[in-house]
């Protein structure tokens, strides 16, 4: 299964990549919003994990694009910083499937990814 | 060029002015050349440092992600030989100079701020094993205030509780930002007794500091360890009393009511105002008679606050007083009394409606204004 991680912090993205690869997923990485939109347009992913604060296009723009495009069924997990409750609410309004507040455990992300993929594959 | 200057010199009427002009030209030329080479040098140096930083970061990235990855399967309290070997590798190869140590510390802290769990614990172990915590502690004693503030943040991010005695020394630092950083550090690093520093601070706590400190008492943080703020109500620092009164009101610490009532005699207007507000928030009937007794001797601002607090208390005594006060000739006080009656409960609300039937134009205006839900 293909997962796209959208995260501008390379170190964090790599750690998540390691974790998800270990779970057997095929992981791709976009370092900013523009690159993410390009990848989402050109490729099909089973799940997207996106930070909210990103260069060029924000995570919310990616979410909005994804949920209004032909790939609206792709689940997306948003990563936010502590204290960004209003942004989380906005993300849910736009159709986010789940969110995690930093700092979080990579294992927790892994479990949420598996749960969402299972839920979406059942649907 | 020389020929040109010679001709100019020969034809010049004022030779002193000519010499002055030449000196000025030479000076500006010298400054321009120096500036050019300085800018050139600093740009090259900045580029070199950026490349060096990037290179070093890439080296660390792989190692740190590997450690974080390995940590997932480990018992964090007993790191495996593999992690121990990696830490050893770091110590031997990458920590030879300050530049490398700084980059590594930045990377570890950045990662630690994003991850909890085993990964977070192993990152802390690495930070301590590489003695990066000692670097930050040393920086608390030298350098600019912003370097010290950054070091405090690093130590808090890495949860280095051993740094508490060192950070405590900065609680009364003349720079406000540094004071705030050290106070927040105390809250984060000593969650079981988070506000102990209130006993030692001598400088005023600004509004902004108070707001930041109360944020760390948020349920998301450490509400289990909220102390009884009453113990600091006798502080010599007025801002400490004000902050504690706010916290007592927020956390409904009713045990503090007798001490708060005594503070109604405090010489500081600001302290009294906050205490009056706090007594209203605690909604305690016993405070009512003391607030009424204090009313006539207080200034206008405190009188308005007393009326509001009486409205919050809403006891019979409070409603009777407010009912009498809506006839006050000072319009803002009458309006404050009417608004207080409106929030005091059914009796006050009913009184307002009854009075409205027989009120003169001015009083009707006040009552209608107080009852207007759009202005609530």
GROMACS .gro file of C-alpha atoms in nm:
model
  499
    1UNK     CA    1   0.000   0.000   0.000
    2UNK     CA    2   0.122   0.348  -0.088
    3UNK     CA    3   0.145   0.623   0.172
    4UNK     CA    4   0.243   0.983   0.108
    5UNK     CA    5   0.406   1.177   0.391
    6UNK     CA    6   0.394   1.555   0.352
    7UNK     CA    7   0.635   1.705   0.603
    8UNK     CA    8   0.894   1.982   0.567
    9UNK     CA    9   1.106   1.863   0.859
   10UNK     CA   10   1.329   1.609   0.686
   11UNK     CA   11   1.436   1.439   1.005
   12UNK     CA   12   1.081   1.387   1.119
   13UNK     CA   13   0.969   1.271   0.776
   14UNK     CA   14   1.250   1.015   0.766
   15UNK     CA   15   1.162   0.881   1.110
   16UNK     CA   16   0.799   0.837   1.004
   17UNK     CA   17   0.913   0.684   0.678
   18UNK     CA   18   1.126   0.431   0.866
   19UNK     CA   19   0.835   0.345   1.090
   20UNK     CA   20   0.581   0.298   0.811
   21UNK     CA   21   0.824   0.108   0.589
   22UNK     CA   22   0.880  -0.128   0.877
   23UNK     CA   23   0.504  -0.193   0.875
   24UNK     CA   24   0.532  -0.296   0.512
   25UNK     CA   25   0.404   0.017   0.342
   26UNK     CA   26   0.549   0.182   0.037
   27UNK     CA   27   0.629   0.533   0.155
   28UNK     CA   28   0.672   0.852  -0.050
   29UNK     CA   29   0.775   1.192   0.078
   30UNK     CA   30   0.691   1.549  -0.023
   31UNK     CA   31   0.882   1.826   0.150
   32UNK     CA   32   0.634   2.107   0.076
   33UNK     CA   33   0.274   2.172  -0.021
   34UNK     CA   34   0.347   2.235  -0.388
   35UNK     CA   35   0.532   1.907  -0.431
   36UNK     CA   36   0.254   1.726  -0.245
   37UNK     CA   37  -0.018   1.865  -0.474
   38UNK     CA   38   0.185   1.760  -0.777
   39UNK     CA   39   0.235   1.407  -0.642
   40UNK     CA   40  -0.132   1.372  -0.546
   41UNK     CA   41  -0.241   1.485  -0.892
   42UNK     CA   42  -0.006   1.250  -1.074
   43UNK     CA   43  -0.026   0.943  -0.848
   44UNK     CA   44  -0.273   0.749  -0.648
   45UNK     CA   45  -0.205   0.690  -0.279
   46UNK     CA   46  -0.390   0.475  -0.029
   47UNK     CA   47  -0.336   0.725   0.250
   48UNK     CA   48  -0.184   1.070   0.305
   49UNK     CA   49  -0.017   1.191   0.625
   50UNK     CA   50   0.025   1.567   0.613
   51UNK     CA   51   0.161   1.834   0.841
   52UNK     CA   52  -0.048   2.153   0.854
   53UNK     CA   53   0.227   2.413   0.847
   54UNK     CA   54   0.405   2.371   0.515
   55UNK     CA   55   0.589   2.591   0.267
   56UNK     CA   56   0.400   2.711  -0.047
   57UNK     CA   57   0.066   2.534   0.015
   58UNK     CA   58  -0.056   2.455   0.364
   59UNK     CA   59  -0.177   2.116   0.482
   60UNK     CA   60  -0.533   2.250   0.481
   61UNK     CA   61  -0.501   2.339   0.111
   62UNK     CA   62  -0.376   1.987   0.038
   63UNK     CA   63  -0.667   1.846   0.238
   64UNK     CA   64  -0.917   2.065   0.055
   65UNK     CA   65  -0.771   1.974  -0.283
   66UNK     CA   66  -0.772   1.603  -0.201
   67UNK     CA   67  -1.127   1.595  -0.068
   68UNK     CA   68  -1.272   1.792  -0.361
   69UNK     CA   69  -1.087   1.599  -0.630
   70UNK     CA   70  -1.154   1.261  -0.785
   71UNK     CA   71  -0.936   1.114  -0.507
   72UNK     CA   72  -1.181   1.221  -0.235
   73UNK     CA   73  -1.188   0.868  -0.097
   74UNK     CA   74  -0.821   0.878  -0.001
   75UNK     CA   75  -0.800   0.901   0.380
   76UNK     CA   76  -0.582   1.174   0.524
   77UNK     CA   77  -0.426   1.217   0.869
   78UNK     CA   78  -0.330   1.569   0.969
   79UNK     CA   79  -0.036   1.646   1.197
   80UNK     CA   80  -0.064   1.963   1.401
   81UNK     CA   81   0.122   2.144   1.673
   82UNK     CA   82  -0.009   2.172   2.025
   83UNK     CA   83  -0.252   2.462   2.068
   84UNK     CA   84  -0.384   2.459   1.711
   85UNK     CA   85  -0.736   2.345   1.810
   86UNK     CA   86  -0.912   2.587   1.575
   87UNK     CA   87  -0.706   2.457   1.284
   88UNK     CA   88  -0.793   2.099   1.378
   89UNK     CA   89  -1.162   2.190   1.373
   90UNK     CA   90  -1.117   2.350   1.032
   91UNK     CA   91  -0.940   2.036   0.913
   92UNK     CA   92  -1.233   1.819   1.025
   93UNK     CA   93  -1.470   2.057   0.849
   94UNK     CA   94  -1.273   2.008   0.530
   95UNK     CA   95  -1.296   1.631   0.562
   96UNK     CA   96  -0.985   1.519   0.751
   97UNK     CA   97  -1.015   1.158   0.867
   98UNK     CA   98  -0.791   1.181   1.171
   99UNK     CA   99  -0.534   1.405   1.333
  100UNK     CA  100  -0.235   1.380   1.564
  101UNK     CA  101  -0.092   1.656   1.781
  102UNK     CA  102   0.285   1.687   1.806
  103UNK     CA  103   0.464   1.549   1.996
  104UNK     CA  104   0.329   1.201   1.929
  105UNK     CA  105   0.460   0.848   1.925
  106UNK     CA  106   0.544   0.701   1.583
  107UNK     CA  107   0.374   0.379   1.699
  108UNK     CA  108   0.052   0.572   1.754
  109UNK     CA  109   0.071   0.705   1.399
  110UNK     CA  110   0.136   0.356   1.269
  111UNK     CA  111  -0.172   0.223   1.452
  112UNK     CA  112  -0.392   0.504   1.326
  113UNK     CA  113  -0.271   0.447   0.970
  114UNK     CA  114  -0.357   0.077   0.993
  115UNK     CA  115  -0.698   0.148   1.146
  116UNK     CA  116  -0.788   0.399   0.876
  117UNK     CA  117  -0.670   0.176   0.593
  118UNK     CA  118  -0.875  -0.111   0.734
  119UNK     CA  119  -1.182   0.111   0.767
  120UNK     CA  120  -1.150   0.246   0.414
  121UNK     CA  121  -1.081  -0.094   0.259
  122UNK     CA  122  -1.398  -0.230   0.428
  123UNK     CA  123  -1.597   0.059   0.280
  124UNK     CA  124   4.408   6.023  -1.366
  125UNK     CA  125   4.724   6.171  -1.207
  126UNK     CA  126   4.756   6.413  -1.502
  127UNK     CA  127   4.396   6.517  -1.452
  128UNK     CA  128   4.456   6.583  -1.083
  129UNK     CA  129   4.773   6.779  -1.159
  130UNK     CA  130   4.584   7.004  -1.401
  131UNK     CA  131   4.307   7.048  -1.155
  132UNK     CA  132   4.559   7.136  -0.883
  133UNK     CA  133   4.735   7.393  -1.105
  134UNK     CA  134   4.408   7.560  -1.207
  135UNK     CA  135   4.250   7.546  -0.867
  136UNK     CA  136   4.216   7.875  -0.686
  137UNK     CA  137   4.168   7.723  -0.343
  138UNK     CA  138   4.439   7.461  -0.284
  139UNK     CA  139   4.317   7.364   0.065
  140UNK     CA  140   3.975   7.278  -0.069
  141UNK     CA  141   4.141   7.079  -0.347
  142UNK     CA  142   4.344   6.874  -0.096
  143UNK     CA  143   4.039   6.820   0.119
  144UNK     CA  144   3.846   6.688  -0.183
  145UNK     CA  145   4.127   6.449  -0.276
  146UNK     CA  146   4.148   6.315   0.079
  147UNK     CA  147   3.770   6.268   0.080
  148UNK     CA  148   3.781   6.077  -0.251
  149UNK     CA  149   4.060   5.850  -0.124
  150UNK     CA  150   3.870   5.789   0.199
  151UNK     CA  151   3.549   5.695   0.020
  152UNK     CA  152   3.738   5.471  -0.219
  153UNK     CA  153   3.899   5.297   0.076
  154UNK     CA  154   3.564   5.251   0.251
  155UNK     CA  155   3.402   5.120  -0.069
  156UNK     CA  156   3.680   4.867  -0.128
  157UNK     CA  157   3.678   4.752   0.235
  158UNK     CA  158   3.300   4.719   0.227
  159UNK     CA  159   3.313   4.523  -0.095
  160UNK     CA  160   3.567   4.274   0.039
  161UNK     CA  161   3.386   4.247   0.374
  162UNK     CA  162   3.056   4.168   0.206
  163UNK     CA  163   3.235   3.924  -0.024
  164UNK     CA  164   3.406   3.756   0.272
  165UNK     CA  165   3.089   3.730   0.481
  166UNK     CA  166   2.886   3.592   0.192
  167UNK     CA  167   3.147   3.326   0.121
  168UNK     CA  168   3.166   3.245   0.491
  169UNK     CA  169   2.787   3.222   0.522
  170UNK     CA  170   2.768   2.996   0.216
  171UNK     CA  171   3.046   2.779   0.354
  172UNK     CA  172   2.875   2.750   0.694
  173UNK     CA  173   2.539   2.673   0.534
  174UNK     CA  174   2.694   2.396   0.324
  175UNK     CA  175   2.885   2.262   0.622
  176UNK     CA  176   2.569   2.268   0.834
  177UNK     CA  177   2.371   2.092   0.563
  178UNK     CA  178   2.640   1.827   0.524
  179UNK     CA  179   2.658   1.770   0.896
  180UNK     CA  180   2.280   1.757   0.925
  181UNK     CA  181   2.261   1.490   0.657
  182UNK     CA  182   2.518   1.283   0.846
  183UNK     CA  183   2.316   1.312   1.166
  184UNK     CA  184   1.981   1.256   0.997
  185UNK     CA  185   2.060   0.900   0.906
  186UNK     CA  186   2.205   0.816   1.245
  187UNK     CA  187   1.926   0.982   1.438
  188UNK     CA  188   1.649   0.824   1.234
  189UNK     CA  189   1.818   0.487   1.275
  190UNK     CA  190   1.836   0.536   1.650
  191UNK     CA  191   1.473   0.649   1.661
  192UNK     CA  192   1.374   0.354   1.447
  193UNK     CA  193   1.566   0.105   1.660
  194UNK     CA  194   1.418   0.259   1.974
  195UNK     CA  195   1.071   0.152   1.871
  196UNK     CA  196   1.156  -0.210   1.944
  197UNK     CA  197   1.363  -0.149   2.255
  198UNK     CA  198   1.308  -0.131   2.624
  199UNK     CA  199   1.400   0.237   2.658
  200UNK     CA  200   1.534   0.199   3.009
  201UNK     CA  201   1.779  -0.067   2.898
  202UNK     CA  202   1.900   0.031   2.554
  203UNK     CA  203   2.038  -0.256   2.354
  204UNK     CA  204   2.402  -0.297   2.257
  205UNK     CA  205   2.314  -0.163   1.917
  206UNK     CA  206   2.185   0.168   2.051
  207UNK     CA  207   2.469   0.187   2.301
  208UNK     CA  208   2.714   0.134   2.013
  209UNK     CA  209   2.547   0.409   1.813
  210UNK     CA  210   2.565   0.651   2.104
  211UNK     CA  211   2.931   0.560   2.144
  212UNK     CA  212   2.983   0.621   1.773
  213UNK     CA  213   2.832   0.967   1.808
  214UNK     CA  214   3.050   1.051   2.103
  215UNK     CA  215   3.367   0.945   1.926
  216UNK     CA  216   3.314   1.084   1.579
  217UNK     CA  217   3.084   1.380   1.581
  218UNK     CA  218   3.131   1.574   1.896
  219UNK     CA  219   3.484   1.697   1.852
  220UNK     CA  220   3.394   2.065   1.820
  221UNK     CA  221   3.132   2.318   1.924
  222UNK     CA  222   2.991   2.350   1.573
  223UNK     CA  223   2.914   1.979   1.548
  224UNK     CA  224   2.773   1.969   1.899
  225UNK     CA  225   2.544   2.263   1.823
  226UNK     CA  226   2.407   2.103   1.505
  227UNK     CA  227   2.354   1.770   1.680
  228UNK     CA  228   2.176   1.935   1.972
  229UNK     CA  229   1.945   2.123   1.732
  230UNK     CA  230   1.861   1.801   1.550
  231UNK     CA  231   1.793   1.601   1.864
  232UNK     CA  232   1.579   1.874   2.020
  233UNK     CA  233   1.383   1.924   1.697
  234UNK     CA  234   1.307   1.553   1.682
  235UNK     CA  235   1.226   1.530   2.052
  236UNK     CA  236   0.969   1.809   2.015
  237UNK     CA  237   0.788   1.600   1.754
  238UNK     CA  238   0.797   1.258   1.917
  239UNK     CA  239   0.699   1.108   2.247
  240UNK     CA  240   0.720   0.748   2.367
  241UNK     CA  241   1.029   0.532   2.333
  242UNK     CA  242   1.174   0.751   2.062
  243UNK     CA  243   1.157   1.052   2.290
  244UNK     CA  244   1.325   0.862   2.573
  245UNK     CA  245   1.610   0.737   2.358
  246UNK     CA  246   1.666   1.086   2.218
  247UNK     CA  247   1.693   1.217   2.573
  248UNK     CA  248   1.943   0.942   2.655
  249UNK     CA  249   2.149   1.040   2.354
  250UNK     CA  250   2.136   1.409   2.449
  251UNK     CA  251   2.258   1.330   2.800
  252UNK     CA  252   2.516   1.070   2.690
  253UNK     CA  253   2.670   1.324   2.453
  254UNK     CA  254   2.675   1.574   2.742
  255UNK     CA  255   2.479   1.825   2.539
  256UNK     CA  256   2.281   1.906   2.853
  257UNK     CA  257   2.605   2.020   3.013
  258UNK     CA  258   2.666   2.254   2.719
  259UNK     CA  259   2.326   2.413   2.775
  260UNK     CA  260   2.379   2.438   3.151
  261UNK     CA  261   2.716   2.609   3.094
  262UNK     CA  262   2.550   2.857   2.860
  263UNK     CA  263   2.316   2.961   3.143
  264UNK     CA  264   2.614   3.125   3.310
  265UNK     CA  265   2.769   3.307   3.015
  266UNK     CA  266   2.672   3.487   2.699
  267UNK     CA  267   2.376   3.699   2.599
  268UNK     CA  268   2.034   3.674   2.755
  269UNK     CA  269   1.888   3.523   2.439
  270UNK     CA  270   2.149   3.245   2.443
  271UNK     CA  271   2.050   3.173   2.801
  272UNK     CA  272   1.680   3.177   2.709
  273UNK     CA  273   1.742   2.932   2.426
  274UNK     CA  274   1.938   2.703   2.657
  275UNK     CA  275   1.650   2.705   2.906
  276UNK     CA  276   1.413   2.606   2.624
  277UNK     CA  277   1.645   2.325   2.520
  278UNK     CA  278   1.671   2.192   2.873
  279UNK     CA  279   1.293   2.205   2.912
  280UNK     CA  280   1.237   2.034   2.576
  281UNK     CA  281   1.473   1.755   2.680
  282UNK     CA  282   1.320   1.737   3.030
  283UNK     CA  283   1.652   1.777   3.211
  284UNK     CA  284   1.539   1.808   3.572
  285UNK     CA  285   1.897   1.834   3.695
  286UNK     CA  286   1.904   2.182   3.542
  287UNK     CA  287   1.643   2.317   3.788
  288UNK     CA  288   1.892   2.458   4.045
  289UNK     CA  289   2.078   2.636   3.764
  290UNK     CA  290   1.763   2.779   3.605
  291UNK     CA  291   1.632   2.889   3.946
  292UNK     CA  292   1.916   3.141   3.964
  293UNK     CA  293   1.763   3.329   3.670
  294UNK     CA  294   1.418   3.376   3.826
  295UNK     CA  295   1.495   3.736   3.921
  296UNK     CA  296   1.700   3.825   3.614
  297UNK     CA  297   1.662   4.187   3.501
  298UNK     CA  298   1.550   4.076   3.150
  299UNK     CA  299   1.177   3.998   3.149
  300UNK     CA  300   1.190   3.733   2.875
  301UNK     CA  301   1.454   3.541   3.064
  302UNK     CA  302   1.250   3.561   3.384
  303UNK     CA  303   0.947   3.424   3.202
  304UNK     CA  304   1.147   3.143   3.041
  305UNK     CA  305   1.289   3.040   3.377
  306UNK     CA  306   0.947   3.052   3.544
  307UNK     CA  307   0.791   2.841   3.270
  308UNK     CA  308   1.087   2.603   3.301
  309UNK     CA  309   1.011   2.562   3.671
  310UNK     CA  310   0.652   2.471   3.587
  311UNK     CA  311   0.755   2.217   3.329
  312UNK     CA  312   1.050   2.063   3.507
  313UNK     CA  313   0.897   2.050   3.855
  314UNK     CA  314   0.537   1.950   3.783
  315UNK     CA  315   0.482   1.812   4.133
  316UNK     CA  316   0.541   2.159   4.289
  317UNK     CA  317   0.507   2.388   3.992
  318UNK     CA  318   0.467   2.731   4.152
  319UNK     CA  319   0.739   2.718   4.417
  320UNK     CA  320   0.915   3.002   4.242
  321UNK     CA  321   0.640   3.244   4.352
  322UNK     CA  322   0.805   3.244   4.695
  323UNK     CA  323   1.132   3.378   4.562
  324UNK     CA  324   1.047   3.617   4.281
  325UNK     CA  325   1.104   3.981   4.369
  326UNK     CA  326   1.029   4.139   4.032
  327UNK     CA  327   0.676   4.217   3.910
  328UNK     CA  328   0.501   3.951   3.701
  329UNK     CA  329   0.370   4.127   3.392
  330UNK     CA  330   0.023   4.062   3.249
  331UNK     CA  331   0.184   3.868   2.966
  332UNK     CA  332   0.383   3.655   3.211
  333UNK     CA  333   0.068   3.586   3.411
  334UNK     CA  334  -0.111   3.477   3.097
  335UNK     CA  335   0.176   3.250   2.994
  336UNK     CA  336   0.200   3.097   3.341
  337UNK     CA  337  -0.173   3.030   3.363
  338UNK     CA  338  -0.153   2.860   3.024
  339UNK     CA  339   0.078   2.599   3.175
  340UNK     CA  340  -0.186   2.522   3.434
  341UNK     CA  341  -0.417   2.426   3.153
  342UNK     CA  342  -0.572   2.078   3.198
  343UNK     CA  343  -0.361   1.969   2.902
  344UNK     CA  344  -0.055   2.030   3.116
  345UNK     CA  345  -0.049   1.967   3.489
  346UNK     CA  346  -0.380   2.054   3.651
  347UNK     CA  347  -0.337   1.768   3.902
  348UNK     CA  348  -0.067   1.964   4.075
  349UNK     CA  349  -0.241   2.298   4.108
  350UNK     CA  350  -0.121   2.433   4.444
  351UNK     CA  351  -0.327   2.620   4.702
  352UNK     CA  352  -0.250   2.973   4.588
  353UNK     CA  353  -0.357   3.114   4.924
  354UNK     CA  354  -0.008   3.059   5.061
  355UNK     CA  355   0.128   3.340   4.842
  356UNK     CA  356  -0.143   3.594   4.924
  357UNK     CA  357   0.086   3.741   5.192
  358UNK     CA  358   0.368   3.801   4.946
  359UNK     CA  359   0.548   4.134   4.944
  360UNK     CA  360   0.528   4.126   4.566
  361UNK     CA  361   0.193   4.278   4.465
  362UNK     CA  362   0.193   4.112   4.125
  363UNK     CA  363   0.226   3.773   4.295
  364UNK     CA  364  -0.087   3.847   4.503
  365UNK     CA  365  -0.275   3.960   4.191
  366UNK     CA  366  -0.173   3.649   3.999
  367UNK     CA  367  -0.266   3.421   4.289
  368UNK     CA  368  -0.604   3.592   4.332
  369UNK     CA  369  -0.672   3.529   3.963
  370UNK     CA  370  -0.577   3.164   4.000
  371UNK     CA  371  -0.787   3.124   4.318
  372UNK     CA  372  -1.088   3.255   4.126
  373UNK     CA  373  -1.014   3.034   3.828
  374UNK     CA  374  -0.970   2.716   4.032
  375UNK     CA  375  -1.247   2.805   4.282
  376UNK     CA  376  -1.020   2.765   4.585
  377UNK     CA  377  -1.282   2.867   4.843
  378UNK     CA  378  -1.051   2.793   5.137
  379UNK     CA  379  -0.878   3.121   5.060
  380UNK     CA  380  -1.190   3.336   5.122
  381UNK     CA  381  -1.098   3.456   5.478
  382UNK     CA  382  -0.753   3.565   5.356
  383UNK     CA  383  -0.906   3.735   5.054
  384UNK     CA  384  -1.150   3.924   5.277
  385UNK     CA  385  -0.855   4.052   5.481
  386UNK     CA  386  -0.691   4.166   5.160
  387UNK     CA  387  -0.981   4.407   5.098
  388UNK     CA  388  -0.781   4.637   5.328
  389UNK     CA  389  -0.466   4.611   5.116
  390UNK     CA  390  -0.314   4.952   5.036
  391UNK     CA  391  -0.278   4.872   4.664
  392UNK     CA  392  -0.584   4.956   4.451
  393UNK     CA  393  -0.491   4.692   4.192
  394UNK     CA  394  -0.468   4.420   4.455
  395UNK     CA  395  -0.805   4.520   4.603
  396UNK     CA  396  -0.966   4.526   4.259
  397UNK     CA  397  -0.844   4.175   4.180
  398UNK     CA  398  -0.951   4.048   4.522
  399UNK     CA  399  -1.302   4.193   4.471
  400UNK     CA  400  -1.319   4.024   4.130
  401UNK     CA  401  -1.200   3.695   4.282
  402UNK     CA  402  -1.458   3.706   4.564
  403UNK     CA  403  -1.727   3.746   4.299
  404UNK     CA  404  -1.596   3.445   4.108
  405UNK     CA  405  -1.601   3.236   4.425
  406UNK     CA  406  -1.972   3.327   4.472
  407UNK     CA  407  -1.948   3.303   4.850
  408UNK     CA  408  -2.225   3.460   5.061
  409UNK     CA  409  -1.987   3.539   5.351
  410UNK     CA  410  -1.796   3.783   5.135
  411UNK     CA  411  -2.110   3.984   5.066
  412UNK     CA  412  -2.124   4.196   5.384
  413UNK     CA  413  -1.752   4.276   5.356
  414UNK     CA  414  -1.790   4.393   4.998
  415UNK     CA  415  -2.091   4.610   5.093
  416UNK     CA  416  -1.901   4.757   5.390
  417UNK     CA  417  -1.610   4.843   5.163
  418UNK     CA  418  -1.828   4.996   4.889
  419UNK     CA  419  -1.855   5.355   5.010
  420UNK     CA  420  -1.480   5.398   5.068
  421UNK     CA  421  -1.371   5.256   4.731
  422UNK     CA  422  -1.294   5.442   4.408
  423UNK     CA  423  -1.528   5.437   4.107
  424UNK     CA  424  -1.358   5.141   3.932
  425UNK     CA  425  -1.365   4.925   4.243
  426UNK     CA  426  -1.728   5.023   4.312
  427UNK     CA  427  -1.828   4.896   3.966
  428UNK     CA  428  -1.639   4.573   4.036
  429UNK     CA  429  -1.803   4.534   4.378
  430UNK     CA  430  -2.146   4.565   4.216
  431UNK     CA  431  -2.053   4.304   3.958
  432UNK     CA  432  -1.921   4.068   4.226
  433UNK     CA  433  -2.237   4.113   4.432
  434UNK     CA  434  -2.438   4.021   4.124
  435UNK     CA  435  -2.234   3.703   4.087
  436UNK     CA  436  -2.284   3.615   4.456
  437UNK     CA  437  -2.657   3.676   4.418
  438UNK     CA  438  -2.747   3.635   4.787
  439UNK     CA  439  -3.054   3.812   4.936
  440UNK     CA  440  -2.826   4.068   5.100
  441UNK     CA  441  -2.650   4.133   4.768
  442UNK     CA  442  -2.980   4.171   4.579
  443UNK     CA  443  -3.115   4.411   4.842
  444UNK     CA  444  -2.806   4.626   4.816
  445UNK     CA  445  -2.812   4.624   4.435
  446UNK     CA  446  -3.184   4.708   4.435
  447UNK     CA  447  -3.108   5.014   4.642
  448UNK     CA  448  -2.808   5.107   4.429
  449UNK     CA  449  -2.994   5.123   4.095
  450UNK     CA  450  -3.135   5.452   4.218
  451UNK     CA  451  -2.782   5.592   4.248
  452UNK     CA  452  -2.749   5.932   4.089
  453UNK     CA  453  -2.421   5.834   3.926
  454UNK     CA  454  -2.544   5.673   3.608
  455UNK     CA  455  -2.258   5.421   3.550
  456UNK     CA  456  -2.305   5.289   3.904
  457UNK     CA  457  -2.680   5.259   3.859
  458UNK     CA  458  -2.624   5.076   3.530
  459UNK     CA  459  -2.364   4.844   3.688
  460UNK     CA  460  -2.612   4.767   3.969
  461UNK     CA  461  -2.887   4.694   3.717
  462UNK     CA  462  -2.659   4.465   3.516
  463UNK     CA  463  -2.554   4.290   3.838
  464UNK     CA  464  -2.918   4.237   3.933
  465UNK     CA  465  -2.980   4.086   3.592
  466UNK     CA  466  -2.711   3.821   3.649
  467UNK     CA  467  -2.787   3.768   4.020
  468UNK     CA  468  -3.067   3.517   3.970
  469UNK     CA  469  -3.445   3.508   3.958
  470UNK     CA  470  -3.506   3.751   4.248
  471UNK     CA  471  -3.292   4.024   4.095
  472UNK     CA  472  -3.435   3.968   3.749
  473UNK     CA  473  -3.790   3.988   3.884
  474UNK     CA  474  -3.707   4.305   4.078
  475UNK     CA  475  -3.584   4.471   3.760
  476UNK     CA  476  -3.906   4.389   3.575
  477UNK     CA  477  -4.124   4.508   3.865
  478UNK     CA  478  -3.930   4.833   3.896
  479UNK     CA  479  -3.956   4.891   3.523
  480UNK     CA  480  -4.335   4.923   3.554
  481UNK     CA  481  -4.312   5.229   3.780
  482UNK     CA  482  -3.971   5.367   3.682
  483UNK     CA  483  -3.917   5.721   3.550
  484UNK     CA  484  -3.764   5.772   3.204
  485UNK     CA  485  -3.402   5.769   3.318
  486UNK     CA  486  -3.437   5.456   3.528
  487UNK     CA  487  -3.634   5.282   3.252
  488UNK     CA  488  -3.352   5.356   3.013
  489UNK     CA  489  -3.098   5.205   3.255
  490UNK     CA  490  -3.305   4.893   3.325
  491UNK     CA  491  -3.386   4.834   2.960
  492UNK     CA  492  -3.019   4.869   2.877
  493UNK     CA  493  -2.929   4.616   3.148
  494UNK     CA  494  -3.195   4.374   3.030
  495UNK     CA  495  -3.101   4.399   2.663
  496UNK     CA  496  -2.971   4.051   2.575
  497UNK     CA  497  -2.781   4.186   2.278
  498UNK     CA  498  -2.556   4.380   2.519
  499UNK     CA  499  -2.503   4.095   2.764
   0.00000   0.00000   0.00000
